[in-house]
mmCIF file with all atom_site columns, C-alpha atoms in Angstrom:
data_model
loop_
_atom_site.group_PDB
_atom_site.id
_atom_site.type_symbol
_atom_site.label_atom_id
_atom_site.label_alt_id
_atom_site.label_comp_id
_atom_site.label_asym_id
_atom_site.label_entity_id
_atom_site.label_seq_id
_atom_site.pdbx_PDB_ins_code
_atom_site.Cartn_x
_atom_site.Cartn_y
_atom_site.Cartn_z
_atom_site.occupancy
_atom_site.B_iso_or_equiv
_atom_site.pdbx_formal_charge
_atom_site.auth_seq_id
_atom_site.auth_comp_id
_atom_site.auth_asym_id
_atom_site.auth_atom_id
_atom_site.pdbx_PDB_model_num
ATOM 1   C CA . UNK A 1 1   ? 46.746  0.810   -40.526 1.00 53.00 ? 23  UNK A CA 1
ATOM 2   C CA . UNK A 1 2   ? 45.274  0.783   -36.843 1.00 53.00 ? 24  UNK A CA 1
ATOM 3   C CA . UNK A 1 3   ? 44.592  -2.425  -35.654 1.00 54.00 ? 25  UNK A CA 1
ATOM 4   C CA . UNK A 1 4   ? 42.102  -2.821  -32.665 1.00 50.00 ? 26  UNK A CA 1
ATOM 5   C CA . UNK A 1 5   ? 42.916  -4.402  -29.137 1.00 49.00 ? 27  UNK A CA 1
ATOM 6   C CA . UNK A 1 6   ? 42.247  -8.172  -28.988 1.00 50.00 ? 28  UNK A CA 1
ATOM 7   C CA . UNK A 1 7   ? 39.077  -8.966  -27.470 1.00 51.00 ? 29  UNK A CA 1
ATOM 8   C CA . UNK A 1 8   ? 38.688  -10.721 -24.523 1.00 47.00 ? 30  UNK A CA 1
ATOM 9   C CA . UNK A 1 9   ? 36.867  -14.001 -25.006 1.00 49.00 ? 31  UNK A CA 1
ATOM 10  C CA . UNK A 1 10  ? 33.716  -14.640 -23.167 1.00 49.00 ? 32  UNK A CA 1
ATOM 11  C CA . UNK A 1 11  ? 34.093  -16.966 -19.964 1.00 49.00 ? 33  UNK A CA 1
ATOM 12  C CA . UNK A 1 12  ? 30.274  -17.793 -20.013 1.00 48.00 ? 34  UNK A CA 1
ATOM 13  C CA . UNK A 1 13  ? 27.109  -16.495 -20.329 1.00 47.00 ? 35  UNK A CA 1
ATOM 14  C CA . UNK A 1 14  ? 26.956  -12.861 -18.905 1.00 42.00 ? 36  UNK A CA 1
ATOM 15  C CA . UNK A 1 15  ? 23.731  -12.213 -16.834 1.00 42.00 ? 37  UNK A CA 1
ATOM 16  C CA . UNK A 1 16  ? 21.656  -8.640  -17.176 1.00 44.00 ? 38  UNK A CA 1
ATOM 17  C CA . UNK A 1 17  ? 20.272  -7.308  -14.127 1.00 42.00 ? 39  UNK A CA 1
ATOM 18  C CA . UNK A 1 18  ? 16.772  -8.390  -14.918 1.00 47.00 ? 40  UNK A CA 1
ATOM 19  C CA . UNK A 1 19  ? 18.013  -11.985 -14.467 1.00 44.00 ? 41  UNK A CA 1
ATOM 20  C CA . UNK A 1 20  ? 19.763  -11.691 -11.871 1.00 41.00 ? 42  UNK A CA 1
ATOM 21  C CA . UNK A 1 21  ? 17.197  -9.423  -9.628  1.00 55.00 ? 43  UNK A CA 1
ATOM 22  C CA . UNK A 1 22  ? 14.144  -9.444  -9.299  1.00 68.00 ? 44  UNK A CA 1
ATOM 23  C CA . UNK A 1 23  ? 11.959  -6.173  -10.206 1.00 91.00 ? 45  UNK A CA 1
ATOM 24  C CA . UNK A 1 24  ? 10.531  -5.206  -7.066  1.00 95.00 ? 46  UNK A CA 1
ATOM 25  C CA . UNK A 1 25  ? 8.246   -1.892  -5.700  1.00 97.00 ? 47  UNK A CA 1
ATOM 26  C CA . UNK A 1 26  ? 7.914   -0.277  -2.468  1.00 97.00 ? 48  UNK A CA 1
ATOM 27  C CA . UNK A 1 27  ? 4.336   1.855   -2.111  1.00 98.00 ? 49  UNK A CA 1
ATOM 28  C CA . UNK A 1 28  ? 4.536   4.259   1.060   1.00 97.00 ? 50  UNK A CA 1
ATOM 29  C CA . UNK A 1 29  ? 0.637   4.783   1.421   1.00 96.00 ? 51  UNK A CA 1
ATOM 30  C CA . UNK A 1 30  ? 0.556   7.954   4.261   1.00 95.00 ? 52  UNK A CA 1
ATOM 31  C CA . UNK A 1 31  ? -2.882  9.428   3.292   1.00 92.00 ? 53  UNK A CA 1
ATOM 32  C CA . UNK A 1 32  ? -6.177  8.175   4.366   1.00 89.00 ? 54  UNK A CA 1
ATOM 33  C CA . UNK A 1 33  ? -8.157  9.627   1.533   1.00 90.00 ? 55  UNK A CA 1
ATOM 34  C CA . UNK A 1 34  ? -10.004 7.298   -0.602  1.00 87.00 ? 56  UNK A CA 1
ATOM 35  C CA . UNK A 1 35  ? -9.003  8.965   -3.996  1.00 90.00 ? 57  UNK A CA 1
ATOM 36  C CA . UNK A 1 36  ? -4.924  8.671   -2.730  1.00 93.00 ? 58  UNK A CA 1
ATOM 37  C CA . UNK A 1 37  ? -5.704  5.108   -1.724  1.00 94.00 ? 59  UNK A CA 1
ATOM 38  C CA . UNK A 1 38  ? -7.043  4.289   -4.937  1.00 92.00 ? 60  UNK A CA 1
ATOM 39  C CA . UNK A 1 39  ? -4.207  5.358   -6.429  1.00 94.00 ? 61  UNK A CA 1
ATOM 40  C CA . UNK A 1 40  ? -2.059  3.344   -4.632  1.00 97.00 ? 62  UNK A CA 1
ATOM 41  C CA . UNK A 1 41  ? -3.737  -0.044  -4.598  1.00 96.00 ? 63  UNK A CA 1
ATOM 42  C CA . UNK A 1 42  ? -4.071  0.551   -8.388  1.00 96.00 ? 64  UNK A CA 1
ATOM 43  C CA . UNK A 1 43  ? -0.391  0.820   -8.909  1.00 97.00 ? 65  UNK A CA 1
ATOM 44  C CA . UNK A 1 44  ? 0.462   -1.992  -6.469  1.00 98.00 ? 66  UNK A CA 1
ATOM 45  C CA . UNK A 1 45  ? -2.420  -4.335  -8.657  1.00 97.00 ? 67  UNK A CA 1
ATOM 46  C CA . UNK A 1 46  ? -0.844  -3.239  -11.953 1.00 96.00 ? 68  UNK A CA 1
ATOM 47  C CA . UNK A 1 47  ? 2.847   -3.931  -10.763 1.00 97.00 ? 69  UNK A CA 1
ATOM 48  C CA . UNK A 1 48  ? 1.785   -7.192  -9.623  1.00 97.00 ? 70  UNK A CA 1
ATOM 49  C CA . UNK A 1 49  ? 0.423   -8.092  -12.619 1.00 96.00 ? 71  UNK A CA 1
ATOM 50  C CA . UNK A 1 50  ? 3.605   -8.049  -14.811 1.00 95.00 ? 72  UNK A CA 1
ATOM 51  C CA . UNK A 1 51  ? 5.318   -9.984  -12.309 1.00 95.00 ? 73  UNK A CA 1
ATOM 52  C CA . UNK A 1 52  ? 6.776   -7.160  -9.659  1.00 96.00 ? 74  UNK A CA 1
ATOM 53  C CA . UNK A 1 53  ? 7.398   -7.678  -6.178  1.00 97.00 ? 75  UNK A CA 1
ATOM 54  C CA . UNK A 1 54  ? 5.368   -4.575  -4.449  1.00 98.00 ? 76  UNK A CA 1
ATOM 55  C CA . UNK A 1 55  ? 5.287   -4.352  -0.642  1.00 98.00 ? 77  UNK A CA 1
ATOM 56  C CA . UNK A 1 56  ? 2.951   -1.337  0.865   1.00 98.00 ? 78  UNK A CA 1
ATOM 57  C CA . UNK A 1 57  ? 4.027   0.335   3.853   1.00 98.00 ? 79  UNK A CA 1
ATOM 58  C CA . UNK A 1 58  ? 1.086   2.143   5.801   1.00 97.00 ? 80  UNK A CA 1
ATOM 59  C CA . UNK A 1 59  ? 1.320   4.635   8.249   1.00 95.00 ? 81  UNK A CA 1
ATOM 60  C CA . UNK A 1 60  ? -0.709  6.576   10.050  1.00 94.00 ? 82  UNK A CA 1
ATOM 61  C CA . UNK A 1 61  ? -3.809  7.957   8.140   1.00 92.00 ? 83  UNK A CA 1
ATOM 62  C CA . UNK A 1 62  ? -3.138  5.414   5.169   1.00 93.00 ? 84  UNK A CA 1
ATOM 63  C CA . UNK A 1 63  ? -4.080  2.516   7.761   1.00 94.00 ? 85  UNK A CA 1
ATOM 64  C CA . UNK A 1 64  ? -7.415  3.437   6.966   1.00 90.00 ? 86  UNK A CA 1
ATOM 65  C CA . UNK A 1 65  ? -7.952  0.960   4.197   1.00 90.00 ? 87  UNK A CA 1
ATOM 66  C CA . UNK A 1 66  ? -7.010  -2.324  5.896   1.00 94.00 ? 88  UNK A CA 1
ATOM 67  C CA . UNK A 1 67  ? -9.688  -1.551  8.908   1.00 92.00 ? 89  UNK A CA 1
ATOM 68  C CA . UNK A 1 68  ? -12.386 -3.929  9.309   1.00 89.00 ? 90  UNK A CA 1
ATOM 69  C CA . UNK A 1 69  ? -13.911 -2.558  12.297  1.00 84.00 ? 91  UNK A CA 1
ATOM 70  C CA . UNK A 1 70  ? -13.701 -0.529  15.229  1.00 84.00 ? 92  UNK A CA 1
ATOM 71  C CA . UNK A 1 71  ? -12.773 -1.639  19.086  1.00 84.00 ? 93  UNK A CA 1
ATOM 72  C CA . UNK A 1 72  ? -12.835 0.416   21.989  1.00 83.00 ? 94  UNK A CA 1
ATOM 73  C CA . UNK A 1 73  ? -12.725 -1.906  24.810  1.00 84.00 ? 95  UNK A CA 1
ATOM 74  C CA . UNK A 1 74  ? -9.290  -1.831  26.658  1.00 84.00 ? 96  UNK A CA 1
ATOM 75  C CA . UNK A 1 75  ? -8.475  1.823   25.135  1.00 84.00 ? 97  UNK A CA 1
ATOM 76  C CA . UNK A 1 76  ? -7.281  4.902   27.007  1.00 86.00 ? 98  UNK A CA 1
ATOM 77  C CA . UNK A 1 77  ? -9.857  8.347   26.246  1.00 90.00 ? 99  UNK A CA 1
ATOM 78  C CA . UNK A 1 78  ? -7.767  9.665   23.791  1.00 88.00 ? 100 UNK A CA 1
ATOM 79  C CA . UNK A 1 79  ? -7.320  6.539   21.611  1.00 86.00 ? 101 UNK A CA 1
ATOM 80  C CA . UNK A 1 80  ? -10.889 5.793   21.881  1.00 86.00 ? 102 UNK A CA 1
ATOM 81  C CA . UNK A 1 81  ? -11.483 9.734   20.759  1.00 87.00 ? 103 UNK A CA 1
ATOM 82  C CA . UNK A 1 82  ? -8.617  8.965   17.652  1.00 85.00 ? 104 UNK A CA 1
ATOM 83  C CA . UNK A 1 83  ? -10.250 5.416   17.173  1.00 83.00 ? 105 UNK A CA 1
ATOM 84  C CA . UNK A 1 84  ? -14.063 7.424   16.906  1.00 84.00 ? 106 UNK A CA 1
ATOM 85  C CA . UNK A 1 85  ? -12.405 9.695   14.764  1.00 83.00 ? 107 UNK A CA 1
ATOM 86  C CA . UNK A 1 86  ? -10.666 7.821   12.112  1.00 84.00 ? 108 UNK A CA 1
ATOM 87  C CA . UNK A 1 87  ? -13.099 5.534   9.477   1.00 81.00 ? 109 UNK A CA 1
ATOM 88  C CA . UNK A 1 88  ? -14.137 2.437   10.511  1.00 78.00 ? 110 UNK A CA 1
ATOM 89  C CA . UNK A 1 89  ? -13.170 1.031   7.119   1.00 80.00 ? 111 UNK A CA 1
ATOM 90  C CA . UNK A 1 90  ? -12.347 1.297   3.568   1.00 78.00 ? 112 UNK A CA 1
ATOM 91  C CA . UNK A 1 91  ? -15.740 2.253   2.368   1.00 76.00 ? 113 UNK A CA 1
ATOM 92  C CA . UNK A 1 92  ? -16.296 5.026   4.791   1.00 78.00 ? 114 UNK A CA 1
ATOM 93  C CA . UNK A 1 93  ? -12.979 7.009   3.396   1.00 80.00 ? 115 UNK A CA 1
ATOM 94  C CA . UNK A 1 94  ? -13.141 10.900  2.673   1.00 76.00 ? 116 UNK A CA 1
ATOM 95  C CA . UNK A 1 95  ? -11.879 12.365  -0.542  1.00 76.00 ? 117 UNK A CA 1
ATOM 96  C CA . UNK A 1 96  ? -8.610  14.852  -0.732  1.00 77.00 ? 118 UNK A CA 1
ATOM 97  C CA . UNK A 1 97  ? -10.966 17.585  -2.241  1.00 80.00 ? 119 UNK A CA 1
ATOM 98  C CA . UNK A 1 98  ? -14.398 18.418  -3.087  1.00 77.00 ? 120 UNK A CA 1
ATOM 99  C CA . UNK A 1 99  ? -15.187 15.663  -0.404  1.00 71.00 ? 121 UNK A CA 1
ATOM 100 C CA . UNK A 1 100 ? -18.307 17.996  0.424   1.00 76.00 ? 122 UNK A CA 1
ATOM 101 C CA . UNK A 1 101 ? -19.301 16.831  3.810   1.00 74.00 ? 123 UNK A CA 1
ATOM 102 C CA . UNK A 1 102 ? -19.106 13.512  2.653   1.00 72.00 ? 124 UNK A CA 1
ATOM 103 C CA . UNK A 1 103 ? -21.261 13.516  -0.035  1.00 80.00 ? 125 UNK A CA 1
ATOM 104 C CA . UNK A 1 104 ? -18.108 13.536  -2.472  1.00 76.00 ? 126 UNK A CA 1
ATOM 105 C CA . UNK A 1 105 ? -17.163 9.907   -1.921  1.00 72.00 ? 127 UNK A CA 1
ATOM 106 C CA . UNK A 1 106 ? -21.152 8.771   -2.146  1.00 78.00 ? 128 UNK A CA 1
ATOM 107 C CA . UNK A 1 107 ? -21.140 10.259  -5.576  1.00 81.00 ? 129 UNK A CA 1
ATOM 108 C CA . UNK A 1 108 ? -17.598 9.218   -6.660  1.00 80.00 ? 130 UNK A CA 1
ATOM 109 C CA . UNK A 1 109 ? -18.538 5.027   -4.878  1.00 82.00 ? 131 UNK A CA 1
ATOM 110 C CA . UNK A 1 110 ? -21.606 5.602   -7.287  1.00 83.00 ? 132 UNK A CA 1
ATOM 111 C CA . UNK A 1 111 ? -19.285 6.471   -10.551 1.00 84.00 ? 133 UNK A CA 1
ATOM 112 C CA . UNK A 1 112 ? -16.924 3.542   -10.213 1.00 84.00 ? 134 UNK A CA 1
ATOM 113 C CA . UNK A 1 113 ? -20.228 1.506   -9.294  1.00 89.00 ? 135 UNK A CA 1
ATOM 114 C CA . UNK A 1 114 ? -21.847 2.446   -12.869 1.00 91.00 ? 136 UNK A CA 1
ATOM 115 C CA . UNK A 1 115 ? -18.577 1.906   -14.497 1.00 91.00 ? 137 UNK A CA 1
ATOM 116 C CA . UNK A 1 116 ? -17.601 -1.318  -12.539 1.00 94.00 ? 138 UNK A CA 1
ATOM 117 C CA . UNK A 1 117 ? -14.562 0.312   -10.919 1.00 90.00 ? 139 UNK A CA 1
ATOM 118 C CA . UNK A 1 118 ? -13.671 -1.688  -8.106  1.00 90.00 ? 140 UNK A CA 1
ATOM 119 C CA . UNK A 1 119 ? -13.431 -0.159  -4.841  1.00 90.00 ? 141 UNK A CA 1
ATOM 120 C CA . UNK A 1 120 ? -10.833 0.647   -2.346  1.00 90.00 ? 142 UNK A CA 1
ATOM 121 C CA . UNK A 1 121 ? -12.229 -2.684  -0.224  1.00 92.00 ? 143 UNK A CA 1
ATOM 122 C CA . UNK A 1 122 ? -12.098 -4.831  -3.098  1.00 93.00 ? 144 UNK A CA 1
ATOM 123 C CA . UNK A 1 123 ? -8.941  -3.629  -4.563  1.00 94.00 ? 145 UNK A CA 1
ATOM 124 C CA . UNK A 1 124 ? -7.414  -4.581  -1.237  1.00 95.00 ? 146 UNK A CA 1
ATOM 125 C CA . UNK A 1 125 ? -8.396  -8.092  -1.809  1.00 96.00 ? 147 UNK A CA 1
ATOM 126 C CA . UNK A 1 126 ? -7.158  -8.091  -5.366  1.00 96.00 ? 148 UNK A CA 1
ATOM 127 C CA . UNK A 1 127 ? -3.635  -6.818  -4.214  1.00 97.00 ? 149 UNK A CA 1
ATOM 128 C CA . UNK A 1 128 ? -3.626  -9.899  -1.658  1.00 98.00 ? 150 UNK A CA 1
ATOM 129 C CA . UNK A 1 129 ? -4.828  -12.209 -4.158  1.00 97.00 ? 151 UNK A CA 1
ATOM 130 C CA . UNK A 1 130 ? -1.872  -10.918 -6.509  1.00 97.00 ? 152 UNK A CA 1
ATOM 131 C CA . UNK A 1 131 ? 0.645   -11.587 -3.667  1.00 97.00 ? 153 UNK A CA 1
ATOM 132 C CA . UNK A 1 132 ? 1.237   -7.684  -2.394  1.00 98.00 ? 154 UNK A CA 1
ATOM 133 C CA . UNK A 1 133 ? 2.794   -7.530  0.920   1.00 98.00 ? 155 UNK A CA 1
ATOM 134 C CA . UNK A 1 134 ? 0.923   -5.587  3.453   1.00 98.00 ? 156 UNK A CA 1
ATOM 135 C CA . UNK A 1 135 ? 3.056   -4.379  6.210   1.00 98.00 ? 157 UNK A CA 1
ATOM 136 C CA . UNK A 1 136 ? 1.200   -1.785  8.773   1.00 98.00 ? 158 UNK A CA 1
ATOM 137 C CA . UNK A 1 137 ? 3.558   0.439   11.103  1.00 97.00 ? 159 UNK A CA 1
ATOM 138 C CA . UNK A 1 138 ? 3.355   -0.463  14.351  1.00 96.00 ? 160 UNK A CA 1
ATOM 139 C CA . UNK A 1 139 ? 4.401   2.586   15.976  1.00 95.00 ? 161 UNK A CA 1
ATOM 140 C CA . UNK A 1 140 ? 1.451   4.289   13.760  1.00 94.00 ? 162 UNK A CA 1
ATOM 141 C CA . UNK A 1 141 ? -0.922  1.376   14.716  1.00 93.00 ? 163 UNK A CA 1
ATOM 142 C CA . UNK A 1 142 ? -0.015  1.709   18.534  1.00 91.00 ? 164 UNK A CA 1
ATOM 143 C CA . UNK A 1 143 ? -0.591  5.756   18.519  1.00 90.00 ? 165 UNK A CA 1
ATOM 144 C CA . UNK A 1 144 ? -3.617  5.532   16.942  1.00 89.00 ? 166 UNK A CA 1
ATOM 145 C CA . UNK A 1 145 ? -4.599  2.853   19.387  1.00 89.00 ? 167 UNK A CA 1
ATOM 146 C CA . UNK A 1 146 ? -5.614  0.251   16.939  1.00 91.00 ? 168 UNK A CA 1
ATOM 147 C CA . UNK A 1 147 ? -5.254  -3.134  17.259  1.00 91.00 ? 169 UNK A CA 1
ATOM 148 C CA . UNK A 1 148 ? -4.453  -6.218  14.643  1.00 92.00 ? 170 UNK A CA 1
ATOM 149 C CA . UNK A 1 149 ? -8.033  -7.250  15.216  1.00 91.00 ? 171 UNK A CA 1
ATOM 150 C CA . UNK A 1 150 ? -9.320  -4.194  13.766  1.00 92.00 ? 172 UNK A CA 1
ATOM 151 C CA . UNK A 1 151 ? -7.361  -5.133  10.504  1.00 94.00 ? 173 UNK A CA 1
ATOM 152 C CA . UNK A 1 152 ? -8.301  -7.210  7.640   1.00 94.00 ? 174 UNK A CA 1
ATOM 153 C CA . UNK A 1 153 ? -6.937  -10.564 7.692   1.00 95.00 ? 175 UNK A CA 1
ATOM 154 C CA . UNK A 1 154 ? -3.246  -10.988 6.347   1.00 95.00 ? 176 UNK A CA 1
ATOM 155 C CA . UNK A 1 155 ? -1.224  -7.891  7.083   1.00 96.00 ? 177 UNK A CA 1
ATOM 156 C CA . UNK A 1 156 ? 1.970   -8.020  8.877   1.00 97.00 ? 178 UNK A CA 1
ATOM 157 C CA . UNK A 1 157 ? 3.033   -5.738  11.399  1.00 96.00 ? 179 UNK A CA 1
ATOM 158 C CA . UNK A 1 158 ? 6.731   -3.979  10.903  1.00 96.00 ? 180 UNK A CA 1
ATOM 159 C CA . UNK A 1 159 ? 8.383   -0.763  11.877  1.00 95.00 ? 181 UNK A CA 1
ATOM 160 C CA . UNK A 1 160 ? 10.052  2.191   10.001  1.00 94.00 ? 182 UNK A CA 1
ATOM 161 C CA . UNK A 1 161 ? 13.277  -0.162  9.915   1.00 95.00 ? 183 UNK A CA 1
ATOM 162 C CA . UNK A 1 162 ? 11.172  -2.738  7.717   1.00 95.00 ? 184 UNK A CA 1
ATOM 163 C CA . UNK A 1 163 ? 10.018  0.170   5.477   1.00 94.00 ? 185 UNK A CA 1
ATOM 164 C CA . UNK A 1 164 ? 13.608  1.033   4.527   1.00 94.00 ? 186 UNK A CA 1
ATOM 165 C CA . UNK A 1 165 ? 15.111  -2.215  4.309   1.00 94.00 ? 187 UNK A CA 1
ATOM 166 C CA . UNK A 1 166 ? 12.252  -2.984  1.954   1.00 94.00 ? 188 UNK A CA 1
ATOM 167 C CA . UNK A 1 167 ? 12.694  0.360   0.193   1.00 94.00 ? 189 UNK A CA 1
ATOM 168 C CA . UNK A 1 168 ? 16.859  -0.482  -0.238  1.00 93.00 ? 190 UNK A CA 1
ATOM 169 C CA . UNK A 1 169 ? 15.810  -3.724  -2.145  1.00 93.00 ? 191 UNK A CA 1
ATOM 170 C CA . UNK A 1 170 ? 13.419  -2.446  -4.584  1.00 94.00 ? 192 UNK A CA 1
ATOM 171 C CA . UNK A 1 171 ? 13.776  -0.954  -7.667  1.00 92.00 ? 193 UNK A CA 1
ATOM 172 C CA . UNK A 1 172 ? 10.861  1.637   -7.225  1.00 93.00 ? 194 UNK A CA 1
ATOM 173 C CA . UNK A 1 173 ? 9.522   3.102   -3.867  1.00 93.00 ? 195 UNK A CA 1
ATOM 174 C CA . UNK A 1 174 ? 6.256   5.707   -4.138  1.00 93.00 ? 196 UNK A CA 1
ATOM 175 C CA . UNK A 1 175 ? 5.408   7.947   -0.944  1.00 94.00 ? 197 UNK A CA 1
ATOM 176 C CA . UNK A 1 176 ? 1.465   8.302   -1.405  1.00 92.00 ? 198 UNK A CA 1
#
């Protein structure tokens, strides 16, 4: 007859990770295409929604979605030129493909429109609402010459250093 090793009684309750951490997402948005973007905040508004942490990192072109306007007073030539060249905000955003010289984001604005898809503008102010952290890279922003003014209210400024520590903490992280 084998007899089995006595067990070890129980000094408490013993926490899972899901109590003891909370879920949390990290959303590296890099493109400035509106279809990419979409994608993104979309993610980021259905994480929120069941109660995840998400933080979005955006870089260079992905900056694109949290402009308001554009500035060019107190810019040198070539961030003025960058400045002209890059949208002036969310709803002026080219698509990845088939953007066909801008026509393809008129007739994909008019889909979601007809189908009561919200946009990349609105689904930025949906994230907020749910509590997604915004951080914009300032190394990207100060390239680009863009300023915080130029931004839609509520985003924080961080550098690559914020984007990792964030991405260490989380759960999930998502290059985009």
């Amino acid at each position: 007859m084998i007899k089995s090793p006595p067990q070890a009684e129980p000094r408490g309750k013993v926490q899972d990770a899901s109590e003891t951490e909370r879920d949390s997402m990290v959303l590296v948005s890099f493109s400035g295409d509106m279809d990419k973007l979409f994608a993104v905040l979309s993610i980021a508004t259905a994480a929120a929604s069941m109660g995840i942490e998400v933080s979005i990192f955006s870089t260079f072109w992905g900056i694109s979605a949290l402009r308001r306007k554009r500035t060019y007073r107190g810019k040198s030539v070539l961030q003025r030129a960058m400045n002209f060249l890059l949208p002036s905000r969310a709803g002026r955003l080219p698509l990845s493909r088939r953007n066909l010289f801008g026509a393809g984001p008129v007739f994909f604005r008019h889909l979601m429109k007809t189908q009561r898809v919200p946009d990349v503008e609105e689904l930025v102010r949906v994230a907020q609402e749910a509590g997604v952290r915004f951080i914009v890279c300032a190394m990207s922003m100060s390239l680009m010459g863009l300023t915080q003014e130029e931004l839609v209210d509520g985003i924080e400024m961080g550098g690559a250093a914020t984007c990792v520590n964030a991405m260490a903490k989380s759960k999930s992280s998502l290059f985009i």
